[in-house]
Amino acid sequence: MTVRRDFQEPARCRPDLVIGRGDLLTGARDQLASGGSVLLHGPAGIGKSTVLRALAEEYGGSARTVLRCSATESESHLPFLALADLLGLVLDEVSPRLPAAQRTALESALTGRGESSLQRDGLALRLAVLSALRALAAQGGVLVVADDLQWLDPASAELLGFAARRLEGTPVQLLCAVRTEGQESQEYDRHLRACPPGTLAVRLGPLSRTQVAQLLDHRGHGGLPRSTVREIHRTSGGNPLFALELGRALAESPTPPRPGESLPVPTSLRALVLSRLDMLSVEARRTLLVASAGARPTPALLHSAGRENAEAECAQAAELGLLATAPDAPAVRFAHPLISAALYAEAPAHERRAAHAALSTAASDPIERARHLALASSGTDPEVAARLAEAAALARDRGAPSVAAHLGLLAARHTPADGMPSQEERRLQAAEDAITAGELDLARDIAREVLSRTSVPADRVRAWIIVIDSAGHTMAEVDAVFPQALADAGDDPRLLALVHYQLAWRALIVEGGFTEAREAAAHAAELAARGKDRRTELLSLAFQAQTETLMGHPEAPRTIKRALKEPQDPRVAWHHNGALSARFRWLVMGDQLTEARATVTALLREVRRRGSVESEVHFLRGLAETELRAGHCGRALELARDSLRLARDSGIGETASAMLTSLAEASGGDVDRALALAREAVEHAEEDGDQMYLSRALGALGYAQLVAGDPAGTVRSLRRVRTLELGLGITDPARGRWQGDLAEALVRIGEPAEAQDVLDTSRAHALRLGRESVLAVLDRSEALVRAAQGELEAALTQLTSAQDRLGKLGYGLEEARAAFALARLRSRRPATGFGAPENRTGTASTAYDEATRMFRRCRALPWLRQVDESLSTAEPEPALAVPDALDGLQVLAAMERQVAALVMEGATNREIAARLFISVKTVEATLTRVYRKLGIRSRVDIVRLAAARRAK
């Protein structure tokens, strides 16, 4: 297919516009950096020119000479045109260095003077191009940038290929792009053979849905609803050019398509993909229209729809490249989704209705039959509306809420003004299905439409609730909704219960008040019971139980039992805010990991069956968290990444999923990515005013900073968590499990007293609530405090006990961390009184082996790297007790006193950095402050000052 120049990508390329090609760019960059050549290939519009320009811009500056050509189809018949583009500007430079015969042939070919041709001057021309490139390379690197190789005139292509095959050993690189329609394209093979030996072939494939959304945003179409972006991705097949053209058409359309309607396909794309349609017979074209209207067209379906010669007509279309044939495949598949969309858009309205009418009787699936019946009809019709509503219910039962939402909207559209159920009831049901499917923008739009059309209090409150639900954790943005919803609810307890349940969530997310949230949930449950709304009563009790669990409130177990009492509502039982979810949280916090895993696995299986996207995101996180607690870091990372992908695709739970994925990355993946995700989660929580998840995100950031070797950063982050949770009223240390990390980081920066205070406060709550794993982790951290205070034997005993208890509880990663801390302490054991040095070395080595084995079993790669670093460098010691000689220097901070103490012992800056877990730059900065505070100039003065104090 030919890409017209009027809608190709802009000539000027910025690197930030190269979206979704990170891995490909990395490979191409490595190839170019090593002196090799690169051939980019892929179908029309896939972004080859964009990537080519980005690489040329990046690497062109390092070459002495850059030769460029970009051919077009209309110019491909002109001989030597591409060669003139490449060498025309350097002809004067290279001509004097060519033999006379070669110079004459080349000048004749490039200037058009004479009658040079490959037949007449073939050898001379071939050698002239090769000699010209070698002459340029003798002066420095040469980069040949050639776009659209498929349109090179045959003479230029032959000459360039001849030279390229003989350039090995010279600093000449080719960076080329060529259009290919398939991975096994013969054209691709031909062009690759014409490139230098060892050329890297890079095939550009379609963009993902997220990448298409980023591309549209970059090009000014970022305001499109997510459901529309999904349809653009489906229709474009991930082709960036097609996606941009569809986005532009939507932006320019005065009436955007209604839900369920096809996207407007611009004329430019119709001409591009349907250029071969005129070669079809009229009947074959009608057959393809029926196929484009069907969801899963097959020859049998086409026969049932009245297309008697479907096989022959499809074979004709396949020969023209409109259909993709696959052996033994029953479906009729278009070569690209855009062909189907363009064909449908091109057809007159009456022909489309006729196709749908034929399919409304031919389709075997009742949902498909109902959809086609609606699209074949116009105006209101109670019978059509009823069939669509039945199909929507069937889709809902099948776990296809998105289909149910779109069928429900069609049902509302065909419902008469006085119909029962009403148009608004059917719209509201469609909006609730859209929320289940994760199509929040669609749900919000439907609810706003209902609010503009109805004055019925029940419908209005239901619509307000949908608006609030679609806001997710950005509830601060819909604050103005609550007074209007309360006014519409009046004194109806059933309607008031709906609003007060949402007010409970607002109290938690926006205000950060767990006590207020708990009271609002309890009030909502009472109102719902009075109004005989069991669904809202169960949701409110489950929410009350969740808040009590996180608060460490003694009523939590009893509230969970109340929420689990019969009768249950199946819509609540499996919901992420239901009672089983509350029970799962209780099990995780209470160290019952096996039962928690079984519970959340069952929940995840059921919500997937029901097609509930938000619940699936939530339970993927829950299962990932459970696996992380059990020390299955690899599995946890896979689940967390799945959750994050789904969250980003749907726009639901992104902050929470980024936070959980950060924890998983820091434990079993990439620490830099963990830091980036945690910072993203913190930023989003702060932007949304989400107090609940801000503390969780900061906890993830603190943990990632600890794993990254930044204890000072850990302290900054986790001190904020401590302050936030105190204000929120959260007392259960099992909620975020950050306390041990904060204490460990405080020890590393020389603040053992604060570390002990954190441990003492947390231990009191953990003892009250019976949090055994938390107590073991606190003991592990307290052992580090003891070691810092010189109580090494007590620290070793406490660590050994903590490791044993964590192992019995099934906390594999925490057990491994205890083993690692034990190995570090054993490697620092002083010689006197503890046996021969070789025995101590053997004991430490065995301890490190045990830690390595445990981390490997957990697939905790970042922690394994820390073990390797500990074995290859001098072991850092815990923060040291300050010698008596410095006790009187109260002017110094704790870290400054420790650094001064180590200077007094004769340690170098590098040794101090290793022992205190800080950087050399931090040591140097600390010493500068010490000198200033003590009025001295050097390390020697510290030793003298300490000696003078001893003498006193």
PDB file of N, CA, C and O in Angstrom, residues 651-685:
ATOM      1  N   GLY A 651      -7.211   2.611  33.822  1.00  0.00           N
ATOM      2  CA  GLY A 651      -7.228   3.839  34.605  1.00  0.00           C
ATOM      3  C   GLY A 651      -7.753   3.642  36.010  1.00  0.00           C
ATOM      4  O   GLY A 651      -8.137   4.603  36.684  1.00  0.00           O
ATOM      5  N   ILE A 652      -7.734   2.402  36.504  1.00  0.00           N
ATOM      6  CA  ILE A 652      -8.272   2.080  37.826  1.00  0.00           C
ATOM      7  C   ILE A 652      -7.149   1.567  38.729  1.00  0.00           C
ATOM      8  O   ILE A 652      -6.432   0.634  38.377  1.00  0.00           O
ATOM      9  N   GLY A 653      -6.989   2.187  39.902  1.00  0.00           N
ATOM     10  CA  GLY A 653      -6.041   1.676  40.888  1.00  0.00           C
ATOM     11  C   GLY A 653      -4.585   1.810  40.489  1.00  0.00           C
ATOM     12  O   GLY A 653      -3.754   1.007  40.916  1.00  0.00           O
ATOM     13  N   GLU A 654      -4.234   2.831  39.701  1.00  0.00           N
ATOM     14  CA  GLU A 654      -2.853   2.966  39.242  1.00  0.00           C
ATOM     15  C   GLU A 654      -1.896   3.242  40.395  1.00  0.00           C
ATOM     16  O   GLU A 654      -0.789   2.701  40.437  1.00  0.00           O
ATOM     17  N   THR A 655      -2.307   4.106  41.336  1.00  0.00           N
ATOM     18  CA  THR A 655      -1.417   4.449  42.455  1.00  0.00           C
ATOM     19  C   THR A 655      -1.119   3.223  43.295  1.00  0.00           C
ATOM     20  O   THR A 655       0.041   2.939  43.612  1.00  0.00           O
ATOM     21  N   ALA A 656      -2.164   2.484  43.656  1.00  0.00           N
ATOM     22  CA  ALA A 656      -1.968   1.298  44.500  1.00  0.00           C
ATOM     23  C   ALA A 656      -1.140   0.242  43.782  1.00  0.00           C
ATOM     24  O   ALA A 656      -0.272  -0.406  44.378  1.00  0.00           O
ATOM     25  N   SER A 657      -1.389   0.055  42.493  1.00  0.00           N
ATOM     26  CA  SER A 657      -0.649  -0.965  41.752  1.00  0.00           C
ATOM     27  C   SER A 657       0.806  -0.557  41.553  1.00  0.00           C
ATOM     28  O   SER A 657       1.706  -1.404  41.583  1.00  0.00           O
ATOM     29  N   ALA A 658       1.062   0.728  41.332  1.00  0.00           N
ATOM     30  CA  ALA A 658       2.445   1.199  41.227  1.00  0.00           C
ATOM     31  C   ALA A 658       3.178   0.988  42.550  1.00  0.00           C
ATOM     32  O   ALA A 658       4.346   0.581  42.575  1.00  0.00           O
ATOM     33  N   MET A 659       2.490   1.254  43.658  1.00  0.00           N
ATOM     34  CA  MET A 659       3.090   1.057  44.980  1.00  0.00           C
ATOM     35  C   MET A 659       3.460  -0.398  45.214  1.00  0.00           C
ATOM     36  O   MET A 659       4.589  -0.717  45.606  1.00  0.00           O
ATOM     37  N   LEU A 660       2.514  -1.307  44.940  1.00  0.00           N
ATOM     38  CA  LEU A 660       2.762  -2.728  45.182  1.00  0.00           C
ATOM     39  C   LEU A 660       3.838  -3.260  44.239  1.00  0.00           C
ATOM     40  O   LEU A 660       4.697  -4.055  44.639  1.00  0.00           O
ATOM     41  N   THR A 661       3.826  -2.804  42.985  1.00  0.00           N
ATOM     42  CA  THR A 661       4.847  -3.246  42.038  1.00  0.00           C
ATOM     43  C   THR A 661       6.212  -2.741  42.439  1.00  0.00           C
ATOM     44  O   THR A 661       7.226  -3.420  42.234  1.00  0.00           O
ATOM     45  N   SER A 662       6.273  -1.557  43.036  1.00  0.00           N
ATOM     46  CA  SER A 662       7.550  -1.049  43.558  1.00  0.00           C
ATOM     47  C   SER A 662       8.105  -1.986  44.620  1.00  0.00           C
ATOM     48  O   SER A 662       9.299  -2.324  44.612  1.00  0.00           O
ATOM     49  N   LEU A 663       7.260  -2.426  45.537  1.00  0.00           N
ATOM     50  CA  LEU A 663       7.710  -3.369  46.570  1.00  0.00           C
ATOM     51  C   LEU A 663       8.225  -4.663  45.948  1.00  0.00           C
ATOM     52  O   LEU A 663       9.260  -5.203  46.349  1.00  0.00           O
ATOM     53  N   ALA A 664       7.506  -5.157  44.932  1.00  0.00           N
ATOM     54  CA  ALA A 664       7.906  -6.402  44.282  1.00  0.00           C
ATOM     55  C   ALA A 664       9.201  -6.229  43.497  1.00  0.00           C
ATOM     56  O   ALA A 664      10.068  -7.112  43.502  1.00  0.00           O
ATOM     57  N   GLU A 665       9.353  -5.088  42.818  1.00  0.00           N
ATOM     58  CA  GLU A 665      10.588  -4.830  42.069  1.00  0.00           C
ATOM     59  C   GLU A 665      11.781  -4.722  43.019  1.00  0.00           C
ATOM     60  O   GLU A 665      12.858  -5.260  42.743  1.00  0.00           O
ATOM     61  N   ALA A 666      11.612  -4.039  44.134  1.00  0.00           N
ATOM     62  CA  ALA A 666      12.710  -3.882  45.081  1.00  0.00           C
ATOM     63  C   ALA A 666      13.102  -5.213  45.711  1.00  0.00           C
ATOM     64  O   ALA A 666      14.253  -5.405  46.107  1.00  0.00           O
ATOM     65  N   SER A 667      12.158  -6.146  45.781  1.00  0.00           N
ATOM     66  CA  SER A 667      12.441  -7.449  46.389  1.00  0.00           C
ATOM     67  C   SER A 667      12.967  -8.461  45.380  1.00  0.00           C
ATOM     68  O   SER A 667      13.845  -9.257  45.712  1.00  0.00           O
ATOM     69  N   GLY A 668      12.427  -8.429  44.157  1.00  0.00           N
ATOM     70  CA  GLY A 668      12.794  -9.477  43.216  1.00  0.00           C
ATOM     71  C   GLY A 668      13.083  -9.021  41.811  1.00  0.00           C
ATOM     72  O   GLY A 668      13.222  -9.862  40.917  1.00  0.00           O
ATOM     73  N   GLY A 669      13.179  -7.698  41.586  1.00  0.00           N
ATOM     74  CA  GLY A 669      13.368  -7.214  40.221  1.00  0.00           C
ATOM     75  C   GLY A 669      14.450  -6.176  40.099  1.00  0.00           C
ATOM     76  O   GLY A 669      15.603  -6.409  40.439  1.00  0.00           O
ATOM     77  N   ASP A 670      14.061  -4.983  39.648  1.00  0.00           N
ATOM     78  CA  ASP A 670      14.991  -3.903  39.353  1.00  0.00           C
ATOM     79  C   ASP A 670      14.784  -2.769  40.356  1.00  0.00           C
ATOM     80  O   ASP A 670      13.685  -2.217  40.450  1.00  0.00           O
ATOM     81  N   VAL A 671      15.832  -2.420  41.088  1.00  0.00           N
ATOM     82  CA  VAL A 671      15.697  -1.431  42.162  1.00  0.00           C
ATOM     83  C   VAL A 671      15.426  -0.039  41.594  1.00  0.00           C
ATOM     84  O   VAL A 671      14.635   0.733  42.164  1.00  0.00           O
ATOM     85  N   ASP A 672      16.069   0.311  40.476  1.00  0.00           N
ATOM     86  CA  ASP A 672      15.813   1.626  39.881  1.00  0.00           C
ATOM     87  C   ASP A 672      14.347   1.755  39.473  1.00  0.00           C
ATOM     88  O   ASP A 672      13.734   2.813  39.648  1.00  0.00           O
ATOM     89  N   ARG A 673      13.801   0.691  38.913  1.00  0.00           N
ATOM     90  CA  ARG A 673      12.383   0.731  38.543  1.00  0.00           C
ATOM     91  C   ARG A 673      11.517   0.814  39.805  1.00  0.00           C
ATOM     92  O   ARG A 673      10.490   1.487  39.809  1.00  0.00           O
ATOM     93  N   ALA A 674      11.935   0.148  40.865  1.00  0.00           N
ATOM     94  CA  ALA A 674      11.188   0.225  42.122  1.00  0.00           C
ATOM     95  C   ALA A 674      11.134   1.658  42.626  1.00  0.00           C
ATOM     96  O   ALA A 674      10.083   2.143  43.057  1.00  0.00           O
ATOM     97  N   LEU A 675      12.259   2.352  42.584  1.00  0.00           N
ATOM     98  CA  LEU A 675      12.301   3.746  43.031  1.00  0.00           C
ATOM     99  C   LEU A 675      11.401   4.625  42.166  1.00  0.00           C
ATOM    100  O   LEU A 675      10.658   5.464  42.675  1.00  0.00           O
ATOM    101  N   ALA A 676      11.467   4.416  40.838  1.00  0.00           N
ATOM    102  CA  ALA A 676      10.653   5.229  39.935  1.00  0.00           C
ATOM    103  C   ALA A 676       9.168   5.005  40.190  1.00  0.00           C
ATOM    104  O   ALA A 676       8.374   5.965  40.217  1.00  0.00           O
ATOM    105  N   LEU A 677       8.762   3.749  40.363  1.00  0.00           N
ATOM    106  CA  LEU A 677       7.345   3.451  40.595  1.00  0.00           C
ATOM    107  C   LEU A 677       6.872   4.004  41.931  1.00  0.00           C
ATOM    108  O   LEU A 677       5.748   4.511  42.038  1.00  0.00           O
ATOM    109  N   ALA A 678       7.707   3.900  42.948  1.00  0.00           N
ATOM    110  CA  ALA A 678       7.313   4.415  44.262  1.00  0.00           C
ATOM    111  C   ALA A 678       7.145   5.932  44.214  1.00  0.00           C
ATOM    112  O   ALA A 678       6.188   6.478  44.771  1.00  0.00           O
ATOM    113  N   ARG A 679       8.075   6.600  43.539  1.00  0.00           N
ATOM    114  CA  ARG A 679       7.958   8.064  43.429  1.00  0.00           C
ATOM    115  C   ARG A 679       6.719   8.449  42.620  1.00  0.00           C
ATOM    116  O   ARG A 679       6.050   9.446  42.924  1.00  0.00           O
ATOM    117  N   GLU A 680       6.422   7.665  41.589  1.00  0.00           N
ATOM    118  CA  GLU A 680       5.196   7.898  40.813  1.00  0.00           C
ATOM    119  C   GLU A 680       3.961   7.745  41.706  1.00  0.00           C
ATOM    120  O   GLU A 680       3.035   8.566  41.645  1.00  0.00           O
ATOM    121  N   ALA A 681       3.949   6.702  42.532  1.00  0.00           N
ATOM    122  CA  ALA A 681       2.807   6.474  43.417  1.00  0.00           C
ATOM    123  C   ALA A 681       2.662   7.609  44.426  1.00  0.00           C
ATOM    124  O   ALA A 681       1.537   8.073  44.700  1.00  0.00           O
ATOM    125  N   VAL A 682       3.775   8.075  44.978  1.00  0.00           N
ATOM    126  CA  VAL A 682       3.728   9.191  45.933  1.00  0.00           C
ATOM    127  C   VAL A 682       3.173  10.437  45.255  1.00  0.00           C
ATOM    128  O   VAL A 682       2.289  11.129  45.795  1.00  0.00           O
ATOM    129  N   GLU A 683       3.670  10.711  44.060  1.00  0.00           N
ATOM    130  CA  GLU A 683       3.228  11.906  43.328  1.00  0.00           C
ATOM    131  C   GLU A 683       1.741  11.849  43.031  1.00  0.00           C
ATOM    132  O   GLU A 683       1.014  12.830  43.231  1.00  0.00           O
ATOM    133  N   HIS A 684       1.256  10.685  42.566  1.00  0.00           N
ATOM    134  CA  HIS A 684      -0.166  10.565  42.243  1.00  0.00           C
ATOM    135  C   HIS A 684      -1.030  10.682  43.497  1.00  0.00           C
ATOM    136  O   HIS A 684      -2.086  11.315  43.462  1.00  0.00           O
ATOM    137  N   ALA A 685      -0.592  10.057  44.585  1.00  0.00           N
ATOM    138  CA  ALA A 685      -1.371  10.126  45.823  1.00  0.00           C
ATOM    139  C   ALA A 685      -1.456  11.564  46.333  1.00  0.00           C
ATOM    140  O   ALA A 685      -2.510  12.010  46.809  1.00  0.00           O
TER     141      ALA A 685
END
